[in-house]
Coordinates of C-alpha atoms in Angstrom, one line a residue:
Chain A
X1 CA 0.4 -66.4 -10.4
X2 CA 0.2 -70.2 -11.4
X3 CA -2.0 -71.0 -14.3
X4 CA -4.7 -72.4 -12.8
X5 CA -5.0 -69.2 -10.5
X6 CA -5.5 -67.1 -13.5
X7 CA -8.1 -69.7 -14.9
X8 CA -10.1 -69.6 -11.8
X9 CA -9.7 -65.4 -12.0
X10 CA -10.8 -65.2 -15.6
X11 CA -13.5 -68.0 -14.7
X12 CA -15.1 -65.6 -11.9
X13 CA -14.9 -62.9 -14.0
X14 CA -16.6 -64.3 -17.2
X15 CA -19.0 -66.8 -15.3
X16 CA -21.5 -64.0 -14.4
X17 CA -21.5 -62.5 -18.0
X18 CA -23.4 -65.8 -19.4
X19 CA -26.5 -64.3 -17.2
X20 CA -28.6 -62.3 -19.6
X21 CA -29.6 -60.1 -16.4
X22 CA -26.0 -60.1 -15.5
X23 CA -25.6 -58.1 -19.1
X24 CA -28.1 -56.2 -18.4
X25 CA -27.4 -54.5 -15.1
X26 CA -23.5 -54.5 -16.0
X27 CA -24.2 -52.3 -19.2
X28 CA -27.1 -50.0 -17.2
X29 CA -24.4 -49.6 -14.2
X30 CA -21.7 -48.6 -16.8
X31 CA -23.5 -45.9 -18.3
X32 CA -25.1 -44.6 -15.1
X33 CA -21.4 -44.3 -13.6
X34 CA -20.4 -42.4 -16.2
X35 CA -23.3 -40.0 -16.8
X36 CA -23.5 -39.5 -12.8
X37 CA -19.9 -38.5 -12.7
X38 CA -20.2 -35.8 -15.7
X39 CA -23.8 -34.7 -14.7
X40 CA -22.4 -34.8 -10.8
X41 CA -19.4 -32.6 -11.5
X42 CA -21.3 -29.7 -12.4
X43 CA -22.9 -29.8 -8.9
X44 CA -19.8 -30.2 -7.0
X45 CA -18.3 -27.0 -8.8
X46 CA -21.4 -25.1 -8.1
X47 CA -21.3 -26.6 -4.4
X48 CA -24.9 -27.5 -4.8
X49 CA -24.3 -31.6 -3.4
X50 CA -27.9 -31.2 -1.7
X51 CA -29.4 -30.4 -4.9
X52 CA -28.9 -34.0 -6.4
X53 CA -30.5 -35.2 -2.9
X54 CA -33.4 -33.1 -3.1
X55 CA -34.1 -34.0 -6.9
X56 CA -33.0 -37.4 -6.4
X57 CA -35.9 -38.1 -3.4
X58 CA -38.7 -35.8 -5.4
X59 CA -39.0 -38.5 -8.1
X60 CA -40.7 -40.5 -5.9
X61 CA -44.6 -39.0 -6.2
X62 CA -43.8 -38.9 -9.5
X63 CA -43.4 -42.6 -10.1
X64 CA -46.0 -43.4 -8.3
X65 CA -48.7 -41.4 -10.2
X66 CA -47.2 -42.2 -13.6
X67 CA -47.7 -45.8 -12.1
X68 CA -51.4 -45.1 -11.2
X69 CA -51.7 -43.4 -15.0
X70 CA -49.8 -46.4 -16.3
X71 CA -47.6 -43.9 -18.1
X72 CA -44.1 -44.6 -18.5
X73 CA -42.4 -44.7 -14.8
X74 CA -39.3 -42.5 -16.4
X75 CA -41.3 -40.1 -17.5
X76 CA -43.1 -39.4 -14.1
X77 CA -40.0 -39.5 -12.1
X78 CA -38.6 -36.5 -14.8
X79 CA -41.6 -34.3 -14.6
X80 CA -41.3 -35.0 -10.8
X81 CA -37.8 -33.5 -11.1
X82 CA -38.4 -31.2 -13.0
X83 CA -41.0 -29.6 -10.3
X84 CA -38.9 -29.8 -7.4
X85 CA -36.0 -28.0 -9.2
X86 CA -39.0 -24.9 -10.0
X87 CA -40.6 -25.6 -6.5
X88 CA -37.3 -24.9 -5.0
X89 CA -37.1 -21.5 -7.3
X90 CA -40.4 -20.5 -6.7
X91 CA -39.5 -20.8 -2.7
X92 CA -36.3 -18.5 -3.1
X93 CA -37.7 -15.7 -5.1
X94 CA -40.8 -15.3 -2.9
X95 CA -38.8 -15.4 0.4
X96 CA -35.6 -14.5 2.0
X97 CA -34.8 -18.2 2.8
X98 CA -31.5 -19.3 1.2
X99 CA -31.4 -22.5 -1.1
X100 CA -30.2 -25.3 1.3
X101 CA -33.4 -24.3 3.5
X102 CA -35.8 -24.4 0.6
X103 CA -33.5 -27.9 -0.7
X104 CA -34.4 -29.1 2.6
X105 CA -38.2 -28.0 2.6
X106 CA -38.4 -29.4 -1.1
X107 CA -37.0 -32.6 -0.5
X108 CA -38.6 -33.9 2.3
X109 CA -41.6 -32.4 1.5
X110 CA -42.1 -34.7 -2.3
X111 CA -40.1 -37.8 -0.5
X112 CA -42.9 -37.6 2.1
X113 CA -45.5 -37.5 -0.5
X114 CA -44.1 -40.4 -2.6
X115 CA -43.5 -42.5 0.1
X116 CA -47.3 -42.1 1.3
X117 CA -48.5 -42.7 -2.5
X118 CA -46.3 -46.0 -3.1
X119 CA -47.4 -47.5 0.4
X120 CA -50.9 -46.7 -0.6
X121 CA -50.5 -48.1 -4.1
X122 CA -48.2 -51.4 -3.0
X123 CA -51.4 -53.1 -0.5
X124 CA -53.3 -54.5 -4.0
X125 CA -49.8 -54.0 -6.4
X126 CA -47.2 -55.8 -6.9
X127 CA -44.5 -52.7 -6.7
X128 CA -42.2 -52.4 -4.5
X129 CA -41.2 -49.7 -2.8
X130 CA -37.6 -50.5 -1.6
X131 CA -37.3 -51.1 -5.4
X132 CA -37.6 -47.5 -5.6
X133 CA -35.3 -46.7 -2.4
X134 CA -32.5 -48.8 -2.9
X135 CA -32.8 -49.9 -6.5
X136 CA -33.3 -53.3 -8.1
X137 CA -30.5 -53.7 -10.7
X138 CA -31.5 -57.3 -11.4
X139 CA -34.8 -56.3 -12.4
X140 CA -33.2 -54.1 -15.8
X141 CA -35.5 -55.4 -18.4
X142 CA -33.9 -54.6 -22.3
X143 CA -36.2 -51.7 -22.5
X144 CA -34.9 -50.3 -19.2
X145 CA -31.0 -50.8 -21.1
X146 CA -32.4 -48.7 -23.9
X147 CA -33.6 -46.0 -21.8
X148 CA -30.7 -45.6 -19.9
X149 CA -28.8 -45.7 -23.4
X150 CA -30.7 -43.0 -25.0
X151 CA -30.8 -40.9 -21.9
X152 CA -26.3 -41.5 -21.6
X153 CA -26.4 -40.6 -25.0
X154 CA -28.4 -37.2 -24.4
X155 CA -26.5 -35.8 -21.3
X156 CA -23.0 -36.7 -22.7
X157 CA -24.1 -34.9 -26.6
X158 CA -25.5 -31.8 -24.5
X159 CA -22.8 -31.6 -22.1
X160 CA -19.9 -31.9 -25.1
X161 CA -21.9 -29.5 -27.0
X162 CA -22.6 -26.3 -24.1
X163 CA -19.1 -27.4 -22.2
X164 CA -17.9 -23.9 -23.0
X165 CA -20.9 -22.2 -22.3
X166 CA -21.7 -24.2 -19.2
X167 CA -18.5 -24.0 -17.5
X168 CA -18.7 -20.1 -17.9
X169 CA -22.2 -20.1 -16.2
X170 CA -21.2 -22.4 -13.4
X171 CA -17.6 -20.6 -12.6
X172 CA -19.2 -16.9 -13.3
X173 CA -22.6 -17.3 -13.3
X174 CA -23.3 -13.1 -13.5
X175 CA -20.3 -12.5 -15.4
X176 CA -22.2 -15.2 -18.1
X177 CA -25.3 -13.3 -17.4
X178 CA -23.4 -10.2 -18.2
X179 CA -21.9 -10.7 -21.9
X180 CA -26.0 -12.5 -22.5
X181 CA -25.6 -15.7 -22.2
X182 CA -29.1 -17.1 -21.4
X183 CA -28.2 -18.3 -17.6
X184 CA -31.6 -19.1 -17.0
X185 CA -31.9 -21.6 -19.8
X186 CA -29.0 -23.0 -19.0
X187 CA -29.5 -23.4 -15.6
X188 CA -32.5 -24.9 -16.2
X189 CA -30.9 -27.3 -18.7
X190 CA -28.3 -28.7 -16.0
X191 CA -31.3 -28.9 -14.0
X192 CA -33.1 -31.2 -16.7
X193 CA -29.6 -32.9 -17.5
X194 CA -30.0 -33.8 -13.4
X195 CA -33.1 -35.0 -13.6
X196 CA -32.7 -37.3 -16.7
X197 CA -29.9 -38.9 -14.8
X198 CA -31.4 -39.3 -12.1
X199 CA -34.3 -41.5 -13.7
X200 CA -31.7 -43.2 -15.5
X201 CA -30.0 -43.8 -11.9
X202 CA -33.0 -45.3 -10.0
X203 CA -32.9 -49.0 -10.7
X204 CA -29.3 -49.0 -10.3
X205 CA -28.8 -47.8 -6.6
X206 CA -32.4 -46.2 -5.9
X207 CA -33.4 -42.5 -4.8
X208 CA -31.1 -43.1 -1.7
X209 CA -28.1 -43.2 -2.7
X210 CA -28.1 -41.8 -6.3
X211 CA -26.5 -39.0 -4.6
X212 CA -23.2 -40.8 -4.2
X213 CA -22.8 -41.5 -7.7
X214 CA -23.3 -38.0 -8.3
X215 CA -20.7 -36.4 -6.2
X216 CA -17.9 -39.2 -4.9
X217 CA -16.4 -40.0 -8.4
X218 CA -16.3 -35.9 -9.5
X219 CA -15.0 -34.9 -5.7
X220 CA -12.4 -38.1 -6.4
X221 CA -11.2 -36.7 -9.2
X222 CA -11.3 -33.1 -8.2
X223 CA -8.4 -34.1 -5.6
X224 CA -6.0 -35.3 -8.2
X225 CA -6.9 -33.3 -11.7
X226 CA -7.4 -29.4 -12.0
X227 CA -9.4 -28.6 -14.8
X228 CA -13.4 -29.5 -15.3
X229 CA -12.9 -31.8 -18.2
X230 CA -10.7 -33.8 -16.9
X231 CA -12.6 -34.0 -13.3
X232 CA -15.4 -35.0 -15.8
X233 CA -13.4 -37.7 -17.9
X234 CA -11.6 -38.8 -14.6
X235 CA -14.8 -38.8 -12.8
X236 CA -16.4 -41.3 -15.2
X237 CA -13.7 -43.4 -15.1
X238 CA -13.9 -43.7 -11.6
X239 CA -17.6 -44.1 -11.7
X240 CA -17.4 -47.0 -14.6
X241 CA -15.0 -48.6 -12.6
X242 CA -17.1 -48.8 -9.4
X243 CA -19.8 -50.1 -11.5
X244 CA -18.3 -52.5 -12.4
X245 CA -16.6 -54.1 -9.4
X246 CA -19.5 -53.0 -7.6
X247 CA -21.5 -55.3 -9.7
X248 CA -19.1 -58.0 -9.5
X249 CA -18.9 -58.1 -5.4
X250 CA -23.0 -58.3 -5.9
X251 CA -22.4 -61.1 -7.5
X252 CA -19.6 -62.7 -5.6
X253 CA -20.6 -62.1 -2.6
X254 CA -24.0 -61.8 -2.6
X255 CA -24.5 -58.3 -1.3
X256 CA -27.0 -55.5 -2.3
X257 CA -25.6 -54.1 -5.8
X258 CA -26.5 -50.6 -5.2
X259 CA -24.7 -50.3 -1.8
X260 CA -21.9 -52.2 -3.3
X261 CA -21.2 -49.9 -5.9
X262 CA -21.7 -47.1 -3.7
X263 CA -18.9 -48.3 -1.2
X264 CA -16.5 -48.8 -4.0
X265 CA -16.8 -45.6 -5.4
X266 CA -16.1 -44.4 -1.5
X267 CA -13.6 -46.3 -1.3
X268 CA -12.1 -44.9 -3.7
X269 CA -12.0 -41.5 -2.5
X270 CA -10.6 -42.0 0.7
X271 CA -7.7 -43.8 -0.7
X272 CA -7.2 -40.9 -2.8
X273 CA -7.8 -38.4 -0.3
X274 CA -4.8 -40.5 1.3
X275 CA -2.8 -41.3 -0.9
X276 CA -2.8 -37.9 -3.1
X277 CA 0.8 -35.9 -2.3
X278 CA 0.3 -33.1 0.3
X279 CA 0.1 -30.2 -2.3
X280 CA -2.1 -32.1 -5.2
X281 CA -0.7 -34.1 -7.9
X282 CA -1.0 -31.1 -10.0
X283 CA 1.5 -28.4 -8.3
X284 CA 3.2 -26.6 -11.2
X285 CA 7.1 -26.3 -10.3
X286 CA 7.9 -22.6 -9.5
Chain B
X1 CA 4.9 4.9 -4.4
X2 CA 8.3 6.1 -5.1
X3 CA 8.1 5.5 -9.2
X4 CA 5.5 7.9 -10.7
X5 CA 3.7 5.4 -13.4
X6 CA 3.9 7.1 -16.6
X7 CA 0.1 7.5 -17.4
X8 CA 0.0 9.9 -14.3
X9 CA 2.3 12.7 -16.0
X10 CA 1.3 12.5 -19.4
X11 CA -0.2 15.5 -20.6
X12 CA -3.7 14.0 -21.9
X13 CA -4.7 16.7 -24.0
X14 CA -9.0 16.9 -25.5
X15 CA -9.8 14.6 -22.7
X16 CA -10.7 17.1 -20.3
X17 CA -13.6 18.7 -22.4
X18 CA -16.2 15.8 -21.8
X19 CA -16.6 13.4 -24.7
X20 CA -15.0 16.1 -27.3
X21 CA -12.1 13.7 -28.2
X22 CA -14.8 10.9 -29.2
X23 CA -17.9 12.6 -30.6
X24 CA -19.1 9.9 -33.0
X25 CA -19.3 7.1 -29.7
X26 CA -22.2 6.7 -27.7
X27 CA -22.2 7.2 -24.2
X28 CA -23.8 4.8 -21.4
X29 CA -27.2 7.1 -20.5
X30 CA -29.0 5.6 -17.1
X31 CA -31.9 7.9 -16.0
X32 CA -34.0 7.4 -13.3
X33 CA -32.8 3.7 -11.6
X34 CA -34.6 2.5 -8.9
X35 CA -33.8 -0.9 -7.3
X36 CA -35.1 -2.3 -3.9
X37 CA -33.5 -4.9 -2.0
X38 CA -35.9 -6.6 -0.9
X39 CA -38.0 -3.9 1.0
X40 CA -35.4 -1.2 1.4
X41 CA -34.7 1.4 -1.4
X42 CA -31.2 0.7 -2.3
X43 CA -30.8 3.0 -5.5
X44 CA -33.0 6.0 -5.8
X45 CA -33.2 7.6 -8.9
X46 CA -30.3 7.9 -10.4
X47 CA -29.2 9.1 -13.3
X48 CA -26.0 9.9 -15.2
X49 CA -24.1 9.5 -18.2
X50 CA -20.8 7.1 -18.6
X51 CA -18.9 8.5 -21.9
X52 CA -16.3 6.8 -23.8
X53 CA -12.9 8.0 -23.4
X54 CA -13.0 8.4 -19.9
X55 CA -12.2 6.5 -17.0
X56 CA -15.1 7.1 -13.9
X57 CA -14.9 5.9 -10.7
X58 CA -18.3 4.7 -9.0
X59 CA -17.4 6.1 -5.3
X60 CA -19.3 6.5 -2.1
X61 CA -19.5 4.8 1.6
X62 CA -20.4 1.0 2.5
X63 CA -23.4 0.1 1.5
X64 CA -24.0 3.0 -1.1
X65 CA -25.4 0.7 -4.1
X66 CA -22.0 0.7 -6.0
X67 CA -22.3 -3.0 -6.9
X68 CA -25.8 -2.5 -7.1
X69 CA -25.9 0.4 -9.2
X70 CA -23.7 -1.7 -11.8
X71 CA -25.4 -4.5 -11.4
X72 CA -28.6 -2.8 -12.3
X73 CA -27.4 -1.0 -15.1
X74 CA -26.0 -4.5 -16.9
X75 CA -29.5 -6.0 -16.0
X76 CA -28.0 -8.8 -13.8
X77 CA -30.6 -7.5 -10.7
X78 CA -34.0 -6.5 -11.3
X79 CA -34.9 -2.5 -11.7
X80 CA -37.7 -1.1 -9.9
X81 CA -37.7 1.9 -12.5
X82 CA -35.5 3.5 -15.0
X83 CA -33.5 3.0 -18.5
X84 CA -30.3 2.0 -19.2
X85 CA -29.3 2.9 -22.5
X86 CA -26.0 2.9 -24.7
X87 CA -26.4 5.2 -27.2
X88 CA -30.1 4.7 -29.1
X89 CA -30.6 1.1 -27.6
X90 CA -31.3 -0.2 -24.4
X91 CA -27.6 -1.7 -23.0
X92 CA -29.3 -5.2 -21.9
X93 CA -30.3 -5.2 -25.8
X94 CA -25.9 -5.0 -26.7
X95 CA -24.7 -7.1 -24.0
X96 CA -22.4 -8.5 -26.3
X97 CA -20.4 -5.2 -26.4
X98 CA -19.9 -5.0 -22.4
X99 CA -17.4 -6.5 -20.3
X100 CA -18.0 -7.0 -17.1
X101 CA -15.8 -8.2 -14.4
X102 CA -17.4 -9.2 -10.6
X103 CA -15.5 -8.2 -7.9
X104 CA -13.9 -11.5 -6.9
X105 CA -14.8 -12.5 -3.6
X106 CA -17.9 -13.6 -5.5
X107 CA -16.0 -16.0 -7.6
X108 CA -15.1 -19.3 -6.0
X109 CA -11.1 -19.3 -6.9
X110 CA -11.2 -23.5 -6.1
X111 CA -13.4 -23.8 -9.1
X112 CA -11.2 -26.5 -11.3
X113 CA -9.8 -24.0 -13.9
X114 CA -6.8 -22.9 -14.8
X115 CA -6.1 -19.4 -15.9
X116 CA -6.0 -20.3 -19.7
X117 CA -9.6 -21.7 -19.0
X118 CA -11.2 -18.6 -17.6
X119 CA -9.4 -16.0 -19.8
X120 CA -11.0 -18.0 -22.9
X121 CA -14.5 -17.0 -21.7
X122 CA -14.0 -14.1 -22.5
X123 CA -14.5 -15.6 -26.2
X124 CA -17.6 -17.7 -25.5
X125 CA -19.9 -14.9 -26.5
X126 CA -18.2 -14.2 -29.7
X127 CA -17.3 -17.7 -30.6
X128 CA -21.7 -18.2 -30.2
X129 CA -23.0 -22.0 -29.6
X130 CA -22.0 -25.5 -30.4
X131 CA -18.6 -24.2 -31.9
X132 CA -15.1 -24.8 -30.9
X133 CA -12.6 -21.2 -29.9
X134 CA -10.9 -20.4 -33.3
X135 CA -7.8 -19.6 -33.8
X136 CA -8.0 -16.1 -33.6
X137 CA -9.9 -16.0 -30.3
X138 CA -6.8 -17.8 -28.8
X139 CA -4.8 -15.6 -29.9
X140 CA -6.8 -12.9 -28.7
X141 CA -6.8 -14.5 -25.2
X142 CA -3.2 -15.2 -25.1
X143 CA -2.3 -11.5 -26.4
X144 CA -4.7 -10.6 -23.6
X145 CA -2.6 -12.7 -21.4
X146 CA 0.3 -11.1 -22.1
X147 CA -1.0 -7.8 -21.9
X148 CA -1.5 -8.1 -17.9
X149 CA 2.3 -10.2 -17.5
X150 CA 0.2 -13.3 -16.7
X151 CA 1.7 -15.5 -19.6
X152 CA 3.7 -17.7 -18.4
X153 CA 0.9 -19.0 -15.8
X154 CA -1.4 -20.1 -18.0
X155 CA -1.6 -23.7 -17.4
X156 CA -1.8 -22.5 -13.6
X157 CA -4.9 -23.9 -11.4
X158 CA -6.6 -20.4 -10.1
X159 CA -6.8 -21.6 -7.2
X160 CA -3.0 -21.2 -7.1
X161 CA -2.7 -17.3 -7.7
X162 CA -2.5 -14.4 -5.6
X163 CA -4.9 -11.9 -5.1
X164 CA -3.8 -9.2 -7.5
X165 CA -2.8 -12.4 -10.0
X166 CA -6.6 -13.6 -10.2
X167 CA -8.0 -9.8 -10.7
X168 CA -5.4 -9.8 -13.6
X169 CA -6.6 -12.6 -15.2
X170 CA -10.4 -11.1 -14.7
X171 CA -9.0 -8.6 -17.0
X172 CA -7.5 -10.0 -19.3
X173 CA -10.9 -12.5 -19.6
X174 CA -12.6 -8.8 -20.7
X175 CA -9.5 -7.6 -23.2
X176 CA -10.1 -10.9 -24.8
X177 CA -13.5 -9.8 -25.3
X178 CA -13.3 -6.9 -27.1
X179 CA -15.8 -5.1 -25.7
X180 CA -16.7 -1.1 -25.9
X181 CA -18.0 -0.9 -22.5
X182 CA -16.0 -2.4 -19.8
X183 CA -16.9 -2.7 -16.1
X184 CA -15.6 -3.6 -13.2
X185 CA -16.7 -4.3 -9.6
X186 CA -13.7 -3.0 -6.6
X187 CA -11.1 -4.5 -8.9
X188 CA -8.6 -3.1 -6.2
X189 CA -9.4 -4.7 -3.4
X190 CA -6.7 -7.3 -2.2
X191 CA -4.3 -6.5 -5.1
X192 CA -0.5 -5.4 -4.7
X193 CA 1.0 -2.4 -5.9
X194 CA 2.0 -4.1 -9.8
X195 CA -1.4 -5.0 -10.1
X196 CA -3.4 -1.6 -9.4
X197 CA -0.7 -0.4 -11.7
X198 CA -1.5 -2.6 -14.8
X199 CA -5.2 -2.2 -14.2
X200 CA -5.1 1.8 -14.1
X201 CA -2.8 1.5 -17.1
X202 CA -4.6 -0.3 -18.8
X203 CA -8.1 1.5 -18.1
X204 CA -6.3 4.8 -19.6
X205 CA -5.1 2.4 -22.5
X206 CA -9.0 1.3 -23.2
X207 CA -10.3 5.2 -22.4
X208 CA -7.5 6.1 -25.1
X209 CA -8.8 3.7 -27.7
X210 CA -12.4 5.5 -27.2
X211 CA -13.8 2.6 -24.3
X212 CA -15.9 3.4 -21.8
X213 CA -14.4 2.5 -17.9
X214 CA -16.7 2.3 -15.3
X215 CA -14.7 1.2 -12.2
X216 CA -16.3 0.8 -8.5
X217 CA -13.8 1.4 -6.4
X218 CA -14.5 2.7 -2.4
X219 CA -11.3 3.9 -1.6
X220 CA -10.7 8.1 -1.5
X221 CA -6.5 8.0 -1.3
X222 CA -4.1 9.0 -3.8
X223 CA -5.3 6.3 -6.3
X224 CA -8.2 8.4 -7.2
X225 CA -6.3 10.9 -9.2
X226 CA -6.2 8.4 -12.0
X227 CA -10.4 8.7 -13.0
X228 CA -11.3 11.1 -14.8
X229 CA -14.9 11.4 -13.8
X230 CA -16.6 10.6 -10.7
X231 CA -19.6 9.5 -9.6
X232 CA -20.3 9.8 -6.1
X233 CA -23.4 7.8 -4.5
X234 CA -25.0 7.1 -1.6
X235 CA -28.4 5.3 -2.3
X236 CA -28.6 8.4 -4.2
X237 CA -27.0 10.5 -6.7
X238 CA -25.0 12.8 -4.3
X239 CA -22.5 14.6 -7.7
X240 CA -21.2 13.6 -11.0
X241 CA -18.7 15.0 -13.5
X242 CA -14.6 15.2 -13.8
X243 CA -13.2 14.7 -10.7
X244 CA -12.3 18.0 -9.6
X245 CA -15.4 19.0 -10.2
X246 CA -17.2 16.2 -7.7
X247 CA -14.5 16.1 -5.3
X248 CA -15.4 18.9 -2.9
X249 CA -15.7 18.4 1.1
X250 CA -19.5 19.5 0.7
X251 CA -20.0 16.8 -1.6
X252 CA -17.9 14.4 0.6
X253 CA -19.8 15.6 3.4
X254 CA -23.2 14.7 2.0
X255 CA -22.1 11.3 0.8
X256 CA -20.5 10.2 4.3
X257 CA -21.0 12.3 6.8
X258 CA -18.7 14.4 8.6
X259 CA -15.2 15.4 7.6
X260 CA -13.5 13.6 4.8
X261 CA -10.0 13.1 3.8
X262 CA -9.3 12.6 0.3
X263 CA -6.6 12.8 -2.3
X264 CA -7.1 16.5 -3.6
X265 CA -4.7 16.5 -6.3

C-alpha cells in the first residue's frame, strides 16, 4: 500500500476514538462480546438457544417498573430475568409441557407485558422504547461503562472459578447430580450469569438481538475448536472482534450499531461454516 | 464367543455365600420405593438389598422401572415413599462414595469434550470447589484410562468414538472416582464384543475389591451368567437373590408374560 493509503487507514481508524462516546460504546461493546460469547457457550452446549431469547425479551417489564420506582434500570431488568427463568420452572414442574413450549409461553407472555408498560410510560416520558429494542450504544454514559465492567468482571471470575464444576453439570447434568454436586444452584447460577449479561447487553444491541451475541460467536467457534474452553476463548475473540468492526461500520457508514455488530458476527459464521475443511479442523490423524 | 474370558472359569470361591467374603462393608438397603411418573405408579414398593462383593443385574421387560428404580435410589427423581440407605446412613447423605454412569443415549456425545475432559469429572467431586485437579487425580484418570485400553485417545473429541468407545470412557470417568458403590444404567447397549468384555471384567475386578455393582441391563442371553445376583422387576419386585436362585421360568413368567428364553447356565 502507498503511504498515504495507510495514513488515510490509520486516520479512519483513530478519528472516531477522539469521541468520548465513541470510547464509551467501543469499551461497553468489547466487553459485552466477550462475556456474551463465554456466558452464550453454555447455552449452546446445553442446546437451550431459546433460553437467551426468552430471558433476553422478559427484561422488558422489568425496566419499565424499575423506571416507574426510579430504581436502577439494571437492577429491574435482572430481577425481571431472574423471574422468567423461575416462571419457566414453575411451568415445567406443574405440567407435562416441555421447555421450548413454556420458553415460548414465558417469553411472549413478559415481552407483551413490557412493551404495554413502556408505551404507557413513554406518552409523558422521555424513554424510549426502541432504546430498549434495538439498543442505543451512543447513549453509554461512564456509569453505564462501569456497570458493564463490574458485571464482565463477575461472569468471567464465576465462570473461571465453577469451569470444572459447570462443564460437568452441563455435559452430565444427573451424572453431576449423582456424585452431589448441587445442580440446582448451579443451574440457577448460569441462569443468573444469563441474566447479568443480558442487562449488560441491552444498550449495546437491545432485547432483540442480544440473542445473537449469545449464540453466533460460541456456535462459530464450536465448528473449528473441540473443547469448551476454547469454544469459550475462541468465542470471545470472535465476539470482540465483531464489536469492534461492528462499531466501526456504525461509524463509517452510518448504520445502526447494534445490527452492525450483529451482521459481523454472522458473517463470520457462515464464512466459517464455509470455509472449515469437510471433517473439522480438529480431526485427529488415525 | 469363541474365547472363554477368563473371569467366566475362575473358581470364585466365599462369593457364593451372600456377603460372607466382605462382612465388615455395608450393603445398599432400599425398602419400600415408591415412585410415580406423573400419574402412573412406576415402582411399587420395592425393596432389596445390593451387597458389596457382588455384581447384580437390575433385569426385567420394557418399561419395568430399571432406570427408574436406579434413578430413585441415587435421589436423581423424586420418591413417593421409601429409604435408601447404605449401611446406617441414608445413600443421598454419601453421594460422594457412588458412581454412577447414565446410560448414554442421554448424554449428548457432540458436547465439545474430549475424552480426557469427561474422564477428569470423575475427580470434580473429590477435587471440591474453586481448586484446580491435582496431580494425583490425573493420574488417577489417566490409570483409569488405561485400565479400559482407551489411552491413547485421550485428546480425542467424543464425538469421534464408537459406541462401546464412549461407554468405556463412562467407565473409566467412575474408576477415577474411587467410589464404593458404582452404578450403571444398560451400559451394554450399542457396545461390541471387547467392550462388554472390559466392562464385565472389570465389574468382577471392583466386586473383588469389596464394591458394590449394580448394573441395569435388559438382556436375558448368555451374558447374564456373569451377575452374581439378580433382581428381577416389573413395576414391582417380582424375585431377588443369586442368580440361580431368581432365574426360574415361573419367575420369568411373572415378570414378562408367557414363555421365556434365557441363558440357564
Amino acid at each position: 500500500m502507498r503511504p498515504d493509503r495507510v495514513m488515510e487507514l490509520v486516520r479512519a481508524l483513530v478519528e472516531p476514538l477522539q469521541y468520548g462516546f465513541m470510547q464509551r460504546s467501543l469499551m461497553t461493546a468489547v466487553l459485552v462480546g466477550l462475556i456474551c460469547a463465554v456466558v452464550g457457550s453454555y447455552l449452546m452446549v446445553q442446546r437451550l438457544a431459546l433460553l437467551g431469547d426468552a430471558i433476553s425479551h422478559s427484561v422488558l417489564p422489568g425496566l419499565a417498573v424499575a423506571f416507574v420506582l426510579g430504581i436502577n434500570l439494571s437492577l429491574g431488568a435482572f430481577i425481571a430475568g431472574i423471574l422468567s427463568t423461575l416462571a419457566i420452572a414453575w411451568i415445567r414442574t406443574r405440567s407435562p409441557l416441555k421447555e421450548d413450549a413454556a420458553m415460548g409461553i414465558v417469553l411472549s407472555a413478559f415481552f407483551a407485558l413490557g412493551v404495554t408498560l413502556i408505551t404507557l410510560i413513554q406518552k409523558n416520558n422521555k424513554i424510549d422504547l426502541n432504546h430498549f429494542l434495538f439498543g442505543n450504544i451512543l447513549g453509554v454514559t461512564a456509569a453505564d461503562v462501569r456497570d458493564t465492567v463490574v458485571i464482565a468482571g463477575i461472569v468471567v471470575l464465576v465462570v473461571f472459578a465453577l469451569y470444572k464444576e459447570l462443564l460437568f453439570y452441563t455435559f452430565d447434568p444427573l451424572g453431576a447430580q449423582a456424585v452431589g454436586l448441587p445442580v440446582n444452584r448451579l443451574n440457577f447460577g448460569l441462569m443468573a450469569l444469563i441474566a447479568l449479561t443480558v442487562v449488560a447487553s441491552l444498550k449495546v444491541v437491545g432485547v432483540v438481538l442480544v440473542l445473537s451475541l449469545l449464540i453466533t460467536p460460541g456456535a462459530t467457534a464450536y465448528l473449528l475448536v473441540p473443547r469448551l474452553h476454547q469454544v469459550m476463548l475462541l468465542g470471545a475473540a470472535i465476539g470482540i472482534v465483531s464489536s469492534i468492526s461492528g462499531m466501526y461500520l456504525s461509524y463509517w457508514f452510518n448504520l445502526p450499531s447494534g445490527p452492525a455488530i450483529v451482521l459481523v458476527t454472522s458473517g463470520l459464521f457462515f464464512l466459517s461454516l464455509l470455509l472449515r475443511p469437510q471433517s473439522g479442523l480438529w480431526q485427529l490423524k488415525p | 464367543m469363541d474365547i472363554q474370558p477368563a473371569y467366566c472359569s475362575l473358581p470364585r470361591p466365599g462369593l457364593r455365600l451372600v456377603n460372607s467374603q466382605f462382612p465388615t462393608l455395608k450393603p445398599v438397603s432400599i425398602s419400600g420405593l415408591s415412585v410415580y411418573y406423573q400419574q402412573l405408579l412406576a415402582l411399587d414398593q420395592i425393596s432389596a438389598e445390593f451387597y458389596p462383593g457382588r455384581v447384580t443385574g437390575i433385569i426385567g421387560p420394557n418399561g419395568a422401572g430399571k432406570s427408574t428404580l436406579l434413578q430413585a435410589m441415587l435421589g436423581l427423581i423424586p420418591t413417593a415413599s421409601g429409604t435408601v440407605r447404605f449401611g446406617s446412613q441414608t445413600l443421598a447423605d454419601q453421594r460422594h462414595q457412588v458412581a454412577y454412569v447414565p446410560q448414554r443415549s442421554q448424554i449428548d456425545w457432540l458436547y465439545p469434550a474430549t475424552v480426557w475432559d469427561v474422564v477428569l469429572m470423575g475427580r470434580v467431586q473429590k477435587t471440591g470447589w474453586f481448586r484446580r485437579f491435582s496431580a494425583a487425580s490425573r493420574q488417577q484418570a489417566r490409570a483409569a484410562l488405561e485400565r479400559v485400553g482407551m489411552a491413547e485417545l485421550r485428546n480425542r473429541p467424543i464425538g469421534q468414538l464408537s459406541g462401546g468407545q464412549q461407554q468405556r470412557v463412562f467407565l473409566a470417568r467412575s474408576l477415577a472416582q474411587e467410589a464404593d458403590v458404582f452404578c450403571f444404567d444398560e451400559p451394554f447397549v450399542g457396545v461390541d464384543q471387547k467392550t462388554e468384555t472390559v466392562l464385565f471384567e472389570i465389574f468382577h475386578e471392583l466386586a473383588d475389591a469389596g464394591k458394590t455393582v449394580i448394573v441395569v441391563n435388559h438382556d436375558l442371553g448368555e451374558a447374564i451368567t456373569n451377575f452374581d445376583d439378580l433382581l428381577l422387576l416389573n413395576r414391582s419386585l417380582i424375585a431377588s437373590g443369586p442368580r440361580q436362585q431368581v432365574l426360574n421360568q415361573e419367575n420369568l413368567r411373572h415378570a414378562y408374560g408367557g414363555t421365556v428364553s434365557f441363558y440357564a447356565a
